[in-house]
Amino acid sequence: MDAQFVKSVFTLKDLPQDRLPEIAVAGKSNVGKSSLLNKLLKKRNLAKTSQTPGKTRCLNYFQVTPDKRGPFYLVDLPGYGYAKVSQSMRDEWARLIEGYLALPDRPRGIIALFDSRREPTDVDLDWIAWLAQWGRPYLIVLTKCDKLSNNEKAQSLRRWTLDEPTAQKPLLSSALDGTGAEKIWQWVDTVRAGRAAAA
Ligand code: GDP
């Protein structure tokens, strides 16, 4: 497995032009995105290295080369729902993400992270509906599940099983004990090969 940070993209004209498959990962700040990316990519601090000030309003590109399979990009989408940024910053960010998701075949799939301990809020459901409208396969991953009992895990999965035609069943994950990593990889492999149907 080889994984490295490639670049931060602030405007669509700076997107890589090499047409490698792209899988986007989205989640609010503190959801455990960096920890999960590091776990998936078997690195210690890879995801955090891109989080220097000013880099939260861009797309962060990581090039990943799993064994024998060709390279692809994991694209870290900045968090949504920031309370502290101004409306104009939010608009700028929304334009970048929207412009990106509206491009044909880019990304091939989206991983949406949520804290497994929380119930979906209206903001979360709006965000999922917004992601779904581009018809790309997306996967809901429920983070930090090591903090839940078995009952709570079952409850979390039920809560996040949405009545959406393009959704897969949600997955539980833990960056601490590695829960979910294998299933996330299976999904990524299918999607980047273009084999996962949107529905
Ligand atoms: P990010 O802001 O989404 O990149 O979140 P981080 O990866 O920095 O994690 C935020 C906090 O949650 C940190 O204190 C992590 O140690 C903790 N955390 C992240 N993933 C897990 C997990 O799977 N289990 C537990 N128990 N804590 C986690």
JSON list of N, CA and C in Angstrom, two decimals, residues 104-148:
[
{"chain": "A", "resi": 104, "resn": "PRO", "atom": "N", "xyz": [-18.83, 15.08, -14.67]},
{"chain": "A", "resi": 104, "resn": "PRO", "atom": "CA", "xyz": [-19.14, 13.69, -14.98]},
{"chain": "A", "resi": 104, "resn": "PRO", "atom": "C", "xyz": [-18.07, 12.73, -14.43]},
{"chain": "A", "resi": 105, "resn": "ASP", "atom": "N", "xyz": [-18.52, 11.68, -13.79]},
{"chain": "A", "resi": 105, "resn": "ASP", "atom": "CA", "xyz": [-17.63, 10.63, -13.31]},
{"chain": "A", "resi": 105, "resn": "ASP", "atom": "C", "xyz": [-16.62, 11.08, -12.25]},
{"chain": "A", "resi": 106, "resn": "ARG", "atom": "N", "xyz": [-16.88, 12.20, -11.62]},
{"chain": "A", "resi": 106, "resn": "ARG", "atom": "CA", "xyz": [-15.92, 12.69, -10.63]},
{"chain": "A", "resi": 106, "resn": "ARG", "atom": "C", "xyz": [-16.67, 13.18, -9.41]},
{"chain": "A", "resi": 107, "resn": "PRO", "atom": "N", "xyz": [-16.66, 12.60, -8.31]},
{"chain": "A", "resi": 107, "resn": "PRO", "atom": "CA", "xyz": [-15.99, 11.34, -7.99]},
{"chain": "A", "resi": 107, "resn": "PRO", "atom": "C", "xyz": [-16.88, 10.16, -8.36]},
{"chain": "A", "resi": 108, "resn": "ARG", "atom": "N", "xyz": [-16.28, 8.97, -8.36]},
{"chain": "A", "resi": 108, "resn": "ARG", "atom": "CA", "xyz": [-17.09, 7.78, -8.69]},
{"chain": "A", "resi": 108, "resn": "ARG", "atom": "C", "xyz": [-17.98, 7.37, -7.55]},
{"chain": "A", "resi": 109, "resn": "GLY", "atom": "N", "xyz": [-17.61, 7.72, -6.34]},
{"chain": "A", "resi": 109, "resn": "GLY", "atom": "CA", "xyz": [-18.43, 7.39, -5.18]},
{"chain": "A", "resi": 109, "resn": "GLY", "atom": "C", "xyz": [-18.07, 8.30, -4.03]},
{"chain": "A", "resi": 110, "resn": "ILE", "atom": "N", "xyz": [-18.96, 8.35, -3.04]},
{"chain": "A", "resi": 110, "resn": "ILE", "atom": "CA", "xyz": [-18.76, 9.25, -1.91]},
{"chain": "A", "resi": 110, "resn": "ILE", "atom": "C", "xyz": [-18.95, 8.47, -0.61]},
{"chain": "A", "resi": 111, "resn": "ILE", "atom": "N", "xyz": [-18.00, 8.62, 0.29]},
{"chain": "A", "resi": 111, "resn": "ILE", "atom": "CA", "xyz": [-18.14, 8.06, 1.63]},
{"chain": "A", "resi": 111, "resn": "ILE", "atom": "C", "xyz": [-18.53, 9.20, 2.56]},
{"chain": "A", "resi": 112, "resn": "ALA", "atom": "N", "xyz": [-19.68, 9.07, 3.21]},
{"chain": "A", "resi": 112, "resn": "ALA", "atom": "CA", "xyz": [-20.15, 10.13, 4.12]},
{"chain": "A", "resi": 112, "resn": "ALA", "atom": "C", "xyz": [-20.03, 9.63, 5.55]},
{"chain": "A", "resi": 113, "resn": "LEU", "atom": "N", "xyz": [-19.25, 10.35, 6.35]},
{"chain": "A", "resi": 113, "resn": "LEU", "atom": "CA", "xyz": [-18.98, 9.93, 7.72]},
{"chain": "A", "resi": 113, "resn": "LEU", "atom": "C", "xyz": [-19.89, 10.64, 8.72]},
{"chain": "A", "resi": 114, "resn": "PHE", "atom": "N", "xyz": [-20.40, 9.86, 9.66]},
{"chain": "A", "resi": 114, "resn": "PHE", "atom": "CA", "xyz": [-21.19, 10.42, 10.77]},
{"chain": "A", "resi": 114, "resn": "PHE", "atom": "C", "xyz": [-20.78, 9.71, 12.05]},
{"chain": "A", "resi": 115, "resn": "ASP", "atom": "N", "xyz": [-20.91, 10.41, 13.15]},
{"chain": "A", "resi": 115, "resn": "ASP", "atom": "CA", "xyz": [-20.59, 9.83, 14.45]},
{"chain": "A", "resi": 115, "resn": "ASP", "atom": "C", "xyz": [-21.67, 8.81, 14.83]},
{"chain": "A", "resi": 116, "resn": "SER", "atom": "N", "xyz": [-21.25, 7.57, 15.07]},
{"chain": "A", "resi": 116, "resn": "SER", "atom": "CA", "xyz": [-22.22, 6.48, 15.32]},
{"chain": "A", "resi": 116, "resn": "SER", "atom": "C", "xyz": [-23.05, 6.74, 16.57]},
{"chain": "A", "resi": 117, "resn": "ARG", "atom": "N", "xyz": [-22.58, 7.61, 17.46]},
{"chain": "A", "resi": 117, "resn": "ARG", "atom": "CA", "xyz": [-23.32, 7.84, 18.72]},
{"chain": "A", "resi": 117, "resn": "ARG", "atom": "C", "xyz": [-24.47, 8.82, 18.53]},
{"chain": "A", "resi": 118, "resn": "ARG", "atom": "N", "xyz": [-24.47, 9.50, 17.40]},
{"chain": "A", "resi": 118, "resn": "ARG", "atom": "CA", "xyz": [-25.47, 10.56, 17.21]},
{"chain": "A", "resi": 118, "resn": "ARG", "atom": "C", "xyz": [-26.63, 10.09, 16.33]},
{"chain": "A", "resi": 119, "resn": "GLU", "atom": "N", "xyz": [-27.77, 10.71, 16.58]},
{"chain": "A", "resi": 119, "resn": "GLU", "atom": "CA", "xyz": [-28.91, 10.48, 15.68]},
{"chain": "A", "resi": 119, "resn": "GLU", "atom": "C", "xyz": [-28.77, 11.40, 14.49]},
{"chain": "A", "resi": 120, "resn": "PRO", "atom": "N", "xyz": [-29.29, 10.99, 13.32]},
{"chain": "A", "resi": 120, "resn": "PRO", "atom": "CA", "xyz": [-29.24, 11.92, 12.18]},
{"chain": "A", "resi": 120, "resn": "PRO", "atom": "C", "xyz": [-30.06, 13.18, 12.48]},
{"chain": "A", "resi": 121, "resn": "THR", "atom": "N", "xyz": [-29.47, 14.34, 12.24]},
{"chain": "A", "resi": 121, "resn": "THR", "atom": "CA", "xyz": [-30.21, 15.59, 12.39]},
{"chain": "A", "resi": 121, "resn": "THR", "atom": "C", "xyz": [-30.79, 15.99, 11.03]},
{"chain": "A", "resi": 122, "resn": "ASP", "atom": "N", "xyz": [-31.62, 17.00, 11.02]},
{"chain": "A", "resi": 122, "resn": "ASP", "atom": "CA", "xyz": [-32.15, 17.49, 9.74]},
{"chain": "A", "resi": 122, "resn": "ASP", "atom": "C", "xyz": [-31.03, 17.95, 8.82]},
{"chain": "A", "resi": 123, "resn": "VAL", "atom": "N", "xyz": [-29.98, 18.55, 9.43]},
{"chain": "A", "resi": 123, "resn": "VAL", "atom": "CA", "xyz": [-28.85, 19.01, 8.62]},
{"chain": "A", "resi": 123, "resn": "VAL", "atom": "C", "xyz": [-28.16, 17.81, 7.97]},
{"chain": "A", "resi": 124, "resn": "ASP", "atom": "N", "xyz": [-27.98, 16.74, 8.74]},
{"chain": "A", "resi": 124, "resn": "ASP", "atom": "CA", "xyz": [-27.36, 15.53, 8.19]},
{"chain": "A", "resi": 124, "resn": "ASP", "atom": "C", "xyz": [-28.20, 14.97, 7.04]},
{"chain": "A", "resi": 125, "resn": "LEU", "atom": "N", "xyz": [-29.50, 14.91, 7.26]},
{"chain": "A", "resi": 125, "resn": "LEU", "atom": "CA", "xyz": [-30.39, 14.32, 6.24]},
{"chain": "A", "resi": 125, "resn": "LEU", "atom": "C", "xyz": [-30.42, 15.19, 4.98]},
{"chain": "A", "resi": 126, "resn": "ASP", "atom": "N", "xyz": [-30.38, 16.52, 5.18]},
{"chain": "A", "resi": 126, "resn": "ASP", "atom": "CA", "xyz": [-30.31, 17.42, 4.02]},
{"chain": "A", "resi": 126, "resn": "ASP", "atom": "C", "xyz": [-29.03, 17.20, 3.24]},
{"chain": "A", "resi": 127, "resn": "TRP", "atom": "N", "xyz": [-27.95, 17.05, 3.98]},
{"chain": "A", "resi": 127, "resn": "TRP", "atom": "CA", "xyz": [-26.63, 16.85, 3.36]},
{"chain": "A", "resi": 127, "resn": "TRP", "atom": "C", "xyz": [-26.61, 15.54, 2.56]},
{"chain": "A", "resi": 128, "resn": "ILE", "atom": "N", "xyz": [-27.19, 14.48, 3.14]},
{"chain": "A", "resi": 128, "resn": "ILE", "atom": "CA", "xyz": [-27.23, 13.20, 2.45]},
{"chain": "A", "resi": 128, "resn": "ILE", "atom": "C", "xyz": [-28.09, 13.31, 1.18]},
{"chain": "A", "resi": 129, "resn": "ALA", "atom": "N", "xyz": [-29.22, 13.99, 1.31]},
{"chain": "A", "resi": 129, "resn": "ALA", "atom": "CA", "xyz": [-30.10, 14.15, 0.14]},
{"chain": "A", "resi": 129, "resn": "ALA", "atom": "C", "xyz": [-29.37, 14.95, -0.94]},
{"chain": "A", "resi": 130, "resn": "TRP", "atom": "N", "xyz": [-28.60, 15.94, -0.50]},
{"chain": "A", "resi": 130, "resn": "TRP", "atom": "CA", "xyz": [-27.84, 16.79, -1.43]},
{"chain": "A", "resi": 130, "resn": "TRP", "atom": "C", "xyz": [-26.77, 15.96, -2.14]},
{"chain": "A", "resi": 131, "resn": "LEU", "atom": "N", "xyz": [-26.09, 15.09, -1.37]},
{"chain": "A", "resi": 131, "resn": "LEU", "atom": "CA", "xyz": [-25.09, 14.20, -1.97]},
{"chain": "A", "resi": 131, "resn": "LEU", "atom": "C", "xyz": [-25.73, 13.23, -2.95]},
{"chain": "A", "resi": 132, "resn": "ALA", "atom": "N", "xyz": [-26.92, 12.74, -2.58]},
{"chain": "A", "resi": 132, "resn": "ALA", "atom": "CA", "xyz": [-27.57, 11.69, -3.38]},
{"chain": "A", "resi": 132, "resn": "ALA", "atom": "C", "xyz": [-28.04, 12.21, -4.73]},
{"chain": "A", "resi": 133, "resn": "GLN", "atom": "N", "xyz": [-28.26, 13.52, -4.82]},
{"chain": "A", "resi": 133, "resn": "GLN", "atom": "CA", "xyz": [-28.89, 14.04, -6.03]},
{"chain": "A", "resi": 133, "resn": "GLN", "atom": "C", "xyz": [-28.01, 13.89, -7.28]},
{"chain": "A", "resi": 134, "resn": "TRP", "atom": "N", "xyz": [-26.70, 13.67, -7.07]},
{"chain": "A", "resi": 134, "resn": "TRP", "atom": "CA", "xyz": [-25.85, 13.47, -8.25]},
{"chain": "A", "resi": 134, "resn": "TRP", "atom": "C", "xyz": [-25.85, 12.03, -8.73]},
{"chain": "A", "resi": 135, "resn": "GLY", "atom": "N", "xyz": [-26.56, 11.16, -8.01]},
{"chain": "A", "resi": 135, "resn": "GLY", "atom": "CA", "xyz": [-26.73, 9.79, -8.46]},
{"chain": "A", "resi": 135, "resn": "GLY", "atom": "C", "xyz": [-25.49, 8.93, -8.37]},
{"chain": "A", "resi": 136, "resn": "ARG", "atom": "N", "xyz": [-24.48, 9.40, -7.63]},
{"chain": "A", "resi": 136, "resn": "ARG", "atom": "CA", "xyz": [-23.28, 8.57, -7.43]},
{"chain": "A", "resi": 136, "resn": "ARG", "atom": "C", "xyz": [-23.54, 7.60, -6.29]},
{"chain": "A", "resi": 137, "resn": "PRO", "atom": "N", "xyz": [-22.90, 6.42, -6.34]},
{"chain": "A", "resi": 137, "resn": "PRO", "atom": "CA", "xyz": [-23.01, 5.55, -5.17]},
{"chain": "A", "resi": 137, "resn": "PRO", "atom": "C", "xyz": [-22.42, 6.25, -3.95]},
{"chain": "A", "resi": 138, "resn": "TYR", "atom": "N", "xyz": [-23.07, 6.13, -2.84]},
{"chain": "A", "resi": 138, "resn": "TYR", "atom": "CA", "xyz": [-22.46, 6.66, -1.62]},
{"chain": "A", "resi": 138, "resn": "TYR", "atom": "C", "xyz": [-22.66, 5.70, -0.47]},
{"chain": "A", "resi": 139, "resn": "LEU", "atom": "N", "xyz": [-21.74, 5.79, 0.48]},
{"chain": "A", "resi": 139, "resn": "LEU", "atom": "CA", "xyz": [-21.71, 4.87, 1.60]},
{"chain": "A", "resi": 139, "resn": "LEU", "atom": "C", "xyz": [-21.71, 5.67, 2.89]},
{"chain": "A", "resi": 140, "resn": "ILE", "atom": "N", "xyz": [-22.66, 5.37, 3.77]},
{"chain": "A", "resi": 140, "resn": "ILE", "atom": "CA", "xyz": [-22.69, 6.02, 5.08]},
{"chain": "A", "resi": 140, "resn": "ILE", "atom": "C", "xyz": [-21.85, 5.19, 6.04]},
{"chain": "A", "resi": 141, "resn": "VAL", "atom": "N", "xyz": [-20.81, 5.81, 6.60]},
{"chain": "A", "resi": 141, "resn": "VAL", "atom": "CA", "xyz": [-19.94, 5.14, 7.55]},
{"chain": "A", "resi": 141, "resn": "VAL", "atom": "C", "xyz": [-20.10, 5.80, 8.92]},
{"chain": "A", "resi": 142, "resn": "LEU", "atom": "N", "xyz": [-20.40, 4.97, 9.91]},
{"chain": "A", "resi": 142, "resn": "LEU", "atom": "CA", "xyz": [-20.67, 5.46, 11.26]},
{"chain": "A", "resi": 142, "resn": "LEU", "atom": "C", "xyz": [-19.42, 5.25, 12.12]},
{"chain": "A", "resi": 143, "resn": "THR", "atom": "N", "xyz": [-18.79, 6.34, 12.50]},
{"chain": "A", "resi": 143, "resn": "THR", "atom": "CA", "xyz": [-17.45, 6.29, 13.11]},
{"chain": "A", "resi": 143, "resn": "THR", "atom": "C", "xyz": [-17.51, 6.06, 14.62]},
{"chain": "A", "resi": 144, "resn": "LYS", "atom": "N", "xyz": [-16.36, 5.73, 15.16]},
{"chain": "A", "resi": 144, "resn": "LYS", "atom": "CA", "xyz": [-16.12, 5.61, 16.61]},
{"chain": "A", "resi": 144, "resn": "LYS", "atom": "C", "xyz": [-17.01, 4.56, 17.27]},
{"chain": "A", "resi": 145, "resn": "CYS", "atom": "N", "xyz": [-17.31, 3.48, 16.53]},
{"chain": "A", "resi": 145, "resn": "CYS", "atom": "CA", "xyz": [-18.26, 2.49, 17.06]},
{"chain": "A", "resi": 145, "resn": "CYS", "atom": "C", "xyz": [-17.69, 1.70, 18.22]},
{"chain": "A", "resi": 146, "resn": "ASP", "atom": "N", "xyz": [-16.36, 1.83, 18.45]},
{"chain": "A", "resi": 146, "resn": "ASP", "atom": "CA", "xyz": [-15.79, 1.16, 19.64]},
{"chain": "A", "resi": 146, "resn": "ASP", "atom": "C", "xyz": [-16.38, 1.73, 20.93]},
{"chain": "A", "resi": 147, "resn": "LYS", "atom": "N", "xyz": [-17.03, 2.90, 20.82]},
{"chain": "A", "resi": 147, "resn": "LYS", "atom": "CA", "xyz": [-17.62, 3.50, 22.03]},
{"chain": "A", "resi": 147, "resn": "LYS", "atom": "C", "xyz": [-19.03, 2.97, 22.32]},
{"chain": "A", "resi": 148, "resn": "LEU", "atom": "N", "xyz": [-19.52, 2.07, 21.45]},
{"chain": "A", "resi": 148, "resn": "LEU", "atom": "CA", "xyz": [-20.90, 1.60, 21.61]},
{"chain": "A", "resi": 148, "resn": "LEU", "atom": "C", "xyz": [-20.96, 0.15, 22.07]}
]
